[in-house]
Amino acid sequence: MIHRPSFDLTTEPWLPVIRRGSLDEVGLRELFRAAHDIEDLAIPVPPAASGIWRILYAITARITGLDDTGLDLRPWSRRRNDLITSSHGFDQDAVEEYFDRWAARFDLFDPERPWLQDPRLATQCEKDAGVNKLVFSRNSGQNHVWFDHHHDQHLDPLPAKEAAWHLVAQLYYGAAGRCSTRRVGTTSQAKTQAGPLRGRLSFHPVGENLFQSLLAGLVHPKRFRTDGQPPPDLAPWETEELPDPLGIPPCPAGLVSALTNRARHALLLTPTPDGGQVSGARLTWAFHHAAGEFEDPYLIHQVATSGAVYARPADGHRALWRDLDALVNEENEADPRKASRPRVLREATNLPPKVQDALRVRAFGFDQDRQSKDNGWFTAITPPILKWAKERDPDMAYGIARARVAAEEAQRRLAEALRKAWRDYSRRDPKGPNPWIPAADSRYWPRAERVFWQVIDQRAFDQVDQAFTRLALEVYEEVTDMTCRQPRGARAVYRHRPGLFSPTRKPAAPIATRGAA
């Protein structure tokens, strides 16, 4: 009997979770059987966590029947509310039935249908790119080193559970451009499209336990349907045939395919003989033709000056509180970018009030350009914020937006004053480097967050412009203090200081604070 490598994701402990206050690891079966007893996922790689949450949502929809595109929003919401208020978790028989049916498709190293991989790459893609290419944080080719010193001559194998995380991360956040050559028939290509979430900021509701979080993270499936007769709504492991690389990329036909079947990369892992580790990986293009646009329900969408709608990018230098107004408002008047809430949060307002009051929102961000440069990833979590949603507390929702706009306007005036003062003082090229502005930003934004939460806590929205102007003035004086000890420097600093009190934009109109605490 020939032994082949195997890693069954339904039973192997590959998903880190927090259970009863301690870190644990479970497989997919145990995760769904005990979801009501698990507090949260604890996957340490944010882009992998973002993708895995989407996969878990898809399985949740299958197990609960909330993938039914025939249900209108109201009966669908009622069914979800009945489930989420249950203390018994998922139906155990439904969990076992689903994973029994697809057990073979969840083997990471299955020779015929390895999970989320394309076994045809063994012959179509001759070059194994090495295990370092699979892991975003490892140096590969000309990419920089992040946290360790792996390089092309230092190819340490990766534990199979971690390889599964990074497989998912690549499928959702993979780079565009040059890749390993793949030959399909007479077509030979070495260029791929970007992953569907590349460079994006993703938001997910977090309940009191994993069971609540998974249900709260679902959206109504009917909105994904196409005109006419839609194709089957299937996850990659549910399809009978592998996709045609030379065909048109699949269009989401429902919630499950929208969450799991939008990858633009094809991968094949190379396991060690015992199946416990991964020693290499083939990573190349999945489709020859470009994919269509799709509005992901976990992203903030906003309007560019050209009128085009785009998803808000992840920015490692931007704190999460600056996105808070876009999570509680729907195209609010205080936001010139007309940012719209992620659809998952819009539909979360249909949940029972008790569940809404406990929901926090976690953000996963991966600061990347659209091609191949990776700057860094991050994650953050809000306090319970749905009680501030526009539908429940419009004054608070608008006040949050106004506070964010006031903070950014004060920083803009601060940067402009420093730019003029430095040019006046240094008498150098106005487009040259200005050391005052990065020094000011490093002081301003952490303090601005404290001011923001003080304003929110006190509902002092009519004082928000003055509060951030005072902060900008403090920072201006700190950054320029040493320069003021010279006559020429003092003249430049004090000449441009009044600009901080003269906003060029008209402040937002005062808002009512009915029901203010």
XYZ file of C-alpha atoms in Angstrom:
517
model
C 0.000 0.000 0.000
C 1.393 3.384 -1.071
C 1.221 6.036 1.612
C 0.411 9.494 0.315
C 0.625 12.809 2.210
C -2.656 13.960 3.721
C -3.853 16.866 5.854
C -7.607 16.771 6.486
C -8.743 20.309 7.278
C -12.013 19.059 8.746
C -10.266 17.214 11.572
C -6.664 18.446 11.803
C -6.227 21.301 14.336
C -5.246 24.158 11.997
C -7.521 27.023 13.087
C -6.389 28.910 16.242
C -9.354 29.943 18.403
C -9.997 31.438 21.821
C -12.113 29.088 23.935
C -12.879 29.701 27.599
C -10.205 32.353 27.708
C -7.411 30.089 26.408
C -5.831 29.569 23.006
C -6.847 26.331 21.297
C -6.628 24.842 17.784
C -9.457 23.056 16.010
C -10.428 21.618 12.650
C -13.475 22.724 10.674
C -15.822 20.107 12.131
C -15.003 21.020 15.722
C -15.158 24.724 14.940
C -18.759 24.500 13.725
C -19.829 21.943 16.334
C -18.584 24.173 19.161
C -19.000 27.649 17.601
C -21.328 28.767 20.423
C -18.608 27.809 22.923
C -15.760 29.545 21.057
C -15.170 33.236 21.671
C -13.253 34.188 18.543
C -10.773 33.194 15.861
C -7.116 33.944 16.623
C -5.418 33.587 13.221
C -2.202 35.628 13.478
C -1.939 36.555 9.769
C -4.556 39.256 8.966
C -4.847 38.615 5.191
C -5.321 34.904 5.895
C -7.897 35.678 8.590
C -9.820 37.941 6.204
C -10.067 35.163 3.622
C -10.821 32.413 6.144
C -13.698 34.432 7.615
C -15.233 34.596 4.119
C -14.832 30.839 3.689
C -16.445 30.219 7.085
C -19.344 32.528 6.176
C -19.943 30.455 3.034
C -20.004 27.202 5.008
C -22.297 28.851 7.580
C -24.731 29.788 4.828
C -24.762 26.195 3.550
C -25.277 24.636 6.993
C -28.096 27.012 7.973
C -29.882 27.253 4.630
C -29.236 31.002 4.523
C -27.767 30.552 1.037
C -31.314 30.311 -0.382
C -31.608 32.932 -3.146
C -35.362 32.360 -3.259
C -35.860 34.092 0.091
C -36.647 37.804 0.124
C -34.795 39.973 2.617
C -37.511 40.019 5.282
C -38.041 36.224 5.652
C -34.276 35.691 5.296
C -33.644 38.141 8.151
C -36.293 36.448 10.296
C -34.648 33.075 9.777
C -31.232 34.478 10.672
C -32.619 36.227 13.778
C -34.246 32.998 14.963
C -30.901 31.227 14.638
C -28.716 33.917 16.202
C -30.843 34.135 19.345
C -30.493 30.380 19.892
C -28.057 29.296 22.583
C -27.551 25.813 21.087
C -25.314 26.781 18.174
C -25.406 25.147 14.757
C -27.470 22.053 14.079
C -25.020 19.200 14.702
C -26.554 16.911 12.082
C -26.309 19.639 9.440
C -22.637 20.194 10.298
C -21.800 16.494 10.020
C -23.825 16.074 6.841
C -22.016 18.916 5.081
C -18.495 17.817 5.983
C -19.259 14.132 5.330
C -20.396 15.061 1.841
C -17.297 17.096 0.973
C -14.698 15.443 3.238
C -12.385 14.449 0.364
C -12.354 18.001 -0.989
C -10.981 19.414 2.281
C -7.736 17.443 2.108
C -4.908 19.940 1.597
C -2.830 17.356 -0.311
C -5.448 15.268 -2.121
C -3.897 14.129 -5.440
C -7.064 14.783 -7.471
C -8.728 17.792 -5.793
C -6.456 19.410 -3.196
C -8.367 22.092 -1.274
C -8.418 25.442 -3.135
C -5.615 24.277 -5.438
C -5.226 23.174 -9.048
C -3.539 19.748 -9.404
C -2.998 20.395 -13.146
C -0.126 22.708 -12.226
C 2.060 19.660 -11.613
C 2.382 19.382 -15.410
C 1.279 22.835 -16.630
C 3.659 24.798 -14.384
C 7.124 23.262 -14.391
C 8.744 25.675 -11.946
C 8.270 25.279 -8.200
C 8.615 28.838 -6.895
C 9.683 27.654 -3.440
C 7.907 27.863 -0.133
C 9.128 31.439 0.471
C 7.003 32.639 -2.451
C 3.917 31.381 -0.638
C 4.512 33.454 2.518
C 4.032 37.224 2.234
C 6.328 37.950 5.183
C 9.270 35.964 3.768
C 11.808 37.424 1.403
C 11.430 36.077 -2.130
C 13.200 37.250 -5.257
C 13.654 41.027 -4.965
C 11.072 41.576 -2.193
C 12.321 42.934 1.113
C 12.696 41.061 4.410
C 9.920 41.608 6.966
C 10.274 39.646 10.182
C 12.914 37.009 9.515
C 15.842 36.266 7.252
C 14.494 33.605 4.909
C 15.789 33.953 1.379
C 16.066 31.870 -1.797
C 18.974 29.900 -0.326
C 17.164 29.405 2.995
C 13.952 27.507 2.300
C 12.685 26.226 5.621
C 9.573 24.032 5.226
C 6.305 25.456 6.519
C 3.962 23.547 8.872
C 0.916 22.362 6.940
C -1.533 24.354 9.067
C 0.402 27.580 8.369
C 0.635 26.701 4.687
C -3.182 26.570 4.639
C -3.317 30.104 6.075
C -0.908 31.457 3.482
C -2.642 29.598 0.665
C -5.830 31.505 1.517
C -3.930 34.782 1.868
C -2.437 34.405 -1.612
C -5.801 33.591 -3.194
C -7.377 36.774 -1.809
C -4.412 39.219 -1.695
C -1.936 37.892 -4.256
C 0.189 40.166 -6.451
C -0.381 41.089 -10.070
C 2.228 40.858 -12.790
C 5.078 38.401 -13.277
C 4.553 34.829 -12.059
C 5.688 31.306 -12.943
C 4.980 30.278 -16.525
C 1.875 28.136 -17.044
C 1.220 26.332 -20.309
C -2.343 25.385 -21.216
C -2.615 23.880 -24.694
C -0.882 26.330 -27.017
C -1.158 29.218 -24.534
C 1.917 30.032 -22.469
C 1.683 32.909 -20.019
C 3.662 34.239 -17.047
C 1.453 37.106 -15.927
C -1.403 37.100 -13.433
C -4.124 39.434 -12.183
C -4.258 40.844 -8.649
C -6.193 39.024 -5.962
C -9.752 40.296 -5.374
C -8.904 41.937 -2.028
C -5.412 43.180 -2.816
C -4.626 46.397 -0.933
C -8.099 46.558 0.640
C -9.482 47.212 4.116
C -12.035 44.585 5.179
C -14.591 44.915 8.027
C -16.268 42.069 9.916
C -18.840 42.056 12.748
C -17.743 40.369 15.981
C -20.394 39.012 18.361
C -20.278 37.563 21.849
C -19.145 34.207 20.438
C -18.093 32.713 17.116
C -21.610 31.440 16.404
C -22.989 35.000 16.552
C -20.058 36.389 14.561
C -20.559 33.928 11.699
C -24.284 34.600 11.426
C -23.868 38.368 11.764
C -21.316 38.246 8.946
C -23.792 36.890 6.379
C -25.504 39.053 3.786
C -28.673 38.418 1.810
C -27.733 36.137 -1.121
C -30.341 37.283 -3.619
C -28.431 40.462 -4.468
C -25.654 38.416 -6.061
C -27.925 36.899 -8.696
C -27.371 37.799 -12.334
C -30.070 38.486 -14.909
C -31.658 35.480 -16.503
C -30.787 31.971 -15.364
C -27.834 32.265 -12.946
C -25.107 29.621 -12.907
C -24.881 27.323 -9.875
C -23.766 29.028 -6.677
C -20.829 26.792 -5.760
C -17.619 27.016 -3.763
C -14.465 25.727 -5.525
C -14.528 22.481 -3.489
C -18.174 21.868 -4.504
C -17.692 21.964 -8.279
C -17.556 18.776 -10.316
C -14.995 20.106 -12.793
C -11.981 22.345 -12.410
C -12.396 25.758 -14.105
C -11.153 26.352 -17.638
C -8.076 28.641 -17.393
C -8.721 29.924 -20.921
C -12.397 30.579 -20.278
C -14.213 33.516 -18.721
C -13.653 33.789 -14.948
C -16.736 32.689 -13.021
C -19.238 35.390 -12.103
C -20.665 35.173 -8.557
C -24.117 33.618 -8.705
C -24.896 33.725 -4.991
C -23.408 34.274 -1.583
C -21.222 31.150 -1.513
C -19.496 31.703 -4.873
C -19.156 35.433 -4.163
C -17.232 34.710 -0.978
C -15.063 31.817 -2.132
C -14.739 31.661 -5.918
C -13.109 34.919 -7.029
C -9.425 33.943 -6.866
C -7.205 35.042 -9.771
C -4.210 32.907 -8.794
C -3.720 29.155 -9.115
C -1.580 27.348 -6.550
C -0.320 23.857 -5.838
C 1.505 23.046 -2.605
C 4.378 20.575 -2.442
C 4.100 18.526 0.779
C 6.826 16.639 2.588
C 6.383 12.828 2.489
C 4.645 12.710 5.882
C 2.204 15.515 5.007
C 3.113 17.524 8.080
C 4.939 20.287 6.220
C 5.058 22.113 2.890
C 8.423 22.366 1.146
C 7.435 24.256 -1.993
C 4.616 25.793 -4.007
C 3.664 26.522 -7.590
C 1.989 29.937 -7.923
C 0.740 31.199 -11.273
C -2.261 32.603 -13.146
C -5.714 31.057 -12.878
C -7.482 32.768 -15.803
C -6.242 34.121 -19.103
C -9.060 36.713 -19.334
C -9.636 39.645 -16.975
C -12.281 39.368 -14.277
C -15.289 41.639 -13.941
C -15.836 44.101 -11.104
C -17.610 42.988 -7.962
C -18.821 44.915 -4.898
C -17.489 42.992 -1.914
C -19.936 43.286 1.043
C -17.157 43.745 3.633
C -15.476 46.819 2.119
C -16.159 50.553 2.377
C -16.901 51.996 -1.057
C -16.479 55.672 -1.870
C -16.685 58.062 -4.797
C -13.592 59.481 -6.511
C -13.489 63.027 -7.896
C -14.084 61.509 -11.329
C -17.314 59.964 -10.090
C -15.994 56.393 -10.148
C -16.785 54.159 -7.189
C -13.877 52.285 -5.603
C -13.140 50.314 -2.439
C -11.258 52.161 0.301
C -7.620 51.041 0.312
C -5.754 49.867 3.385
C -3.321 52.455 4.737
C -0.897 51.410 7.439
C -0.544 55.030 8.556
C -4.289 55.620 9.014
C -5.909 54.772 12.371
C -9.194 52.851 12.367
C -11.169 55.608 14.124
C -10.928 57.687 10.952
C -13.093 55.073 9.202
C -15.666 54.920 12.001
C -18.045 57.413 10.394
C -18.212 55.271 7.247
C -19.261 52.280 9.377
C -22.270 53.995 10.988
C -23.409 56.299 8.169
C -24.752 55.740 4.683
C -23.402 58.423 2.326
C -23.606 61.052 5.087
C -23.678 64.760 4.269
C -20.494 65.522 6.244
C -18.338 63.281 4.040
C -17.363 64.792 0.667
C -16.205 61.357 -0.526
C -19.708 59.894 -0.083
C -18.371 56.761 1.582
C -20.935 53.987 1.888
C -21.118 51.456 4.669
C -20.066 47.855 4.012
C -23.229 45.987 3.108
C -22.683 43.508 5.922
C -23.126 46.358 8.434
C -26.166 47.770 6.642
C -27.887 44.408 6.895
C -26.703 43.934 10.488
C -29.160 46.676 11.452
C -31.895 44.028 10.911
C -30.498 41.895 13.753
C -32.216 41.870 17.172
C -31.310 45.009 19.201
C -29.649 42.927 21.925
C -27.300 41.370 19.360
C -26.624 44.729 17.687
C -25.684 46.321 21.007
C -22.933 43.737 21.512
C -21.493 43.747 17.979
C -18.018 45.142 17.516
C -16.317 45.505 14.147
C -12.893 44.104 13.312
C -10.819 45.483 10.460
C -8.236 43.531 8.485
C -5.940 45.630 6.316
C -3.060 44.800 4.006
C -1.228 47.902 2.793
C -0.178 46.942 -0.770
C 0.081 48.570 -4.154
C -1.942 47.116 -7.018
C 1.045 45.233 -8.440
C 3.555 43.488 -6.187
C 4.743 45.744 -3.359
C 3.638 44.730 0.154
C 4.101 47.353 2.878
C 2.543 45.674 5.910
C -0.656 44.287 7.384
C -2.646 45.255 10.451
C -5.824 44.534 12.371
C -7.931 46.563 14.794
C -11.300 46.308 16.518
C -13.918 48.887 17.477
C -16.148 49.033 20.562
C -19.833 48.144 19.958
C -20.857 50.733 17.340
C -24.149 49.619 15.763
C -26.015 51.472 18.504
C -24.590 54.619 16.844
C -25.806 53.661 13.366
C -27.751 56.307 11.479
C -30.950 54.247 11.725
C -30.795 54.193 15.550
C -28.968 57.399 16.550
C -28.725 59.835 13.606
C -27.279 62.652 15.715
C -24.409 60.491 16.935
C -23.765 59.113 13.439
C -23.567 62.599 11.966
C -21.492 63.842 14.903
C -18.929 61.096 14.360
C -18.647 62.101 10.706
C -18.307 65.764 11.616
C -15.584 65.016 14.172
C -13.565 63.033 11.635
C -13.865 65.790 9.017
C -12.840 68.426 11.599
C -9.779 66.386 12.614
C -8.611 66.021 9.018
C -9.261 69.682 8.235
C -7.223 70.815 11.262
C -4.344 68.531 10.209
C -4.505 69.900 6.669
C -4.233 73.475 7.951
C -1.408 72.432 10.267
C 0.557 70.881 7.394
C -0.028 73.929 5.188
C 1.159 76.344 7.898
C 4.266 74.243 8.520
C 4.961 74.036 4.808
C 4.851 77.825 4.434
C 6.839 78.486 7.603
C 9.586 76.030 6.619
C 9.833 77.519 3.132
C 10.058 81.009 4.641
C 12.665 79.941 7.192
C 14.851 77.598 5.139
C 14.561 79.511 1.823
C 14.866 76.227 -0.013
C 13.000 74.514 -2.810
C 9.310 74.533 -1.748
C 8.929 71.034 -3.151
C 11.902 69.712 -1.199
C 11.658 67.617 1.986
C 10.083 69.317 4.993
C 11.141 67.714 8.320
C 8.416 69.479 10.287
C 5.410 67.790 8.646
C 6.234 64.116 9.485
C 7.251 65.232 12.996
C 3.899 67.010 13.359
C 1.903 64.039 12.045
C 3.555 61.689 14.550
C 2.384 64.025 17.342
C -0.985 65.093 15.969
C -2.757 61.863 15.034
C -2.317 59.911 18.321
C -3.586 62.921 20.278
C -6.370 63.524 17.762
C -7.690 60.048 18.506
C -7.967 60.914 22.211
C -9.755 64.180 21.372
C -12.090 62.304 19.024
C -13.191 59.828 21.684
C -13.633 62.628 24.242
C -15.926 64.452 21.813
C -17.896 61.250 21.154
C -18.176 60.407 24.847
C -19.438 63.907 25.741
C -21.399 64.473 22.492
C -19.670 67.844 22.302
C -20.119 68.132 18.544
C -20.616 71.904 18.571
C -17.077 72.277 19.989
C -15.317 69.879 17.670
C -13.723 72.472 15.350
C -12.231 74.407 18.276
C -10.929 71.220 19.933
C -8.941 70.077 16.903
C -7.750 73.614 16.132
C -6.311 73.877 19.670
C -4.563 70.550 19.190
C -3.099 71.639 15.841
C -1.774 74.810 17.456
C -0.120 72.831 20.268
C 1.640 70.607 17.753
C 2.686 73.582 15.622
C 4.354 75.246 18.584
C 6.101 72.049 19.694
C 7.538 71.261 16.281
C 8.798 74.811 15.670
C 9.963 75.542 19.226
C 13.707 75.244 18.565
C 13.467 77.377 15.428
C 11.874 80.234 17.379
C 15.131 80.733 19.284
C 16.573 82.396 16.191
C 15.198 85.762 14.982
C 14.691 84.622 11.398
C 13.050 81.408 12.551
C 10.762 83.215 14.993
C 9.594 85.609 12.280
C 8.753 82.729 9.902
C 6.964 80.710 12.588
C 4.820 83.577 13.903
C 4.058 84.914 10.426
C 2.273 81.686 9.450
C 0.839 80.708 12.840
C -2.482 82.605 12.351
C -3.321 80.366 9.414
C -4.223 77.621 11.858
C -7.182 79.719 13.033
C -8.466 80.504 9.547
C -9.976 77.411 7.937
C -10.337 77.810 4.193
C -13.343 75.529 4.144
C -16.623 76.425 5.757
C -17.092 74.370 8.973
C -19.922 71.878 9.081
C -23.210 73.368 10.240
C -24.144 72.760 13.889
C -26.212 69.642 14.377
C -28.966 68.818 16.805
C -28.119 66.584 19.755
C -31.508 65.247 20.662
C -31.295 62.650 23.371
C -27.732 63.649 24.218
C -26.390 62.128 27.380
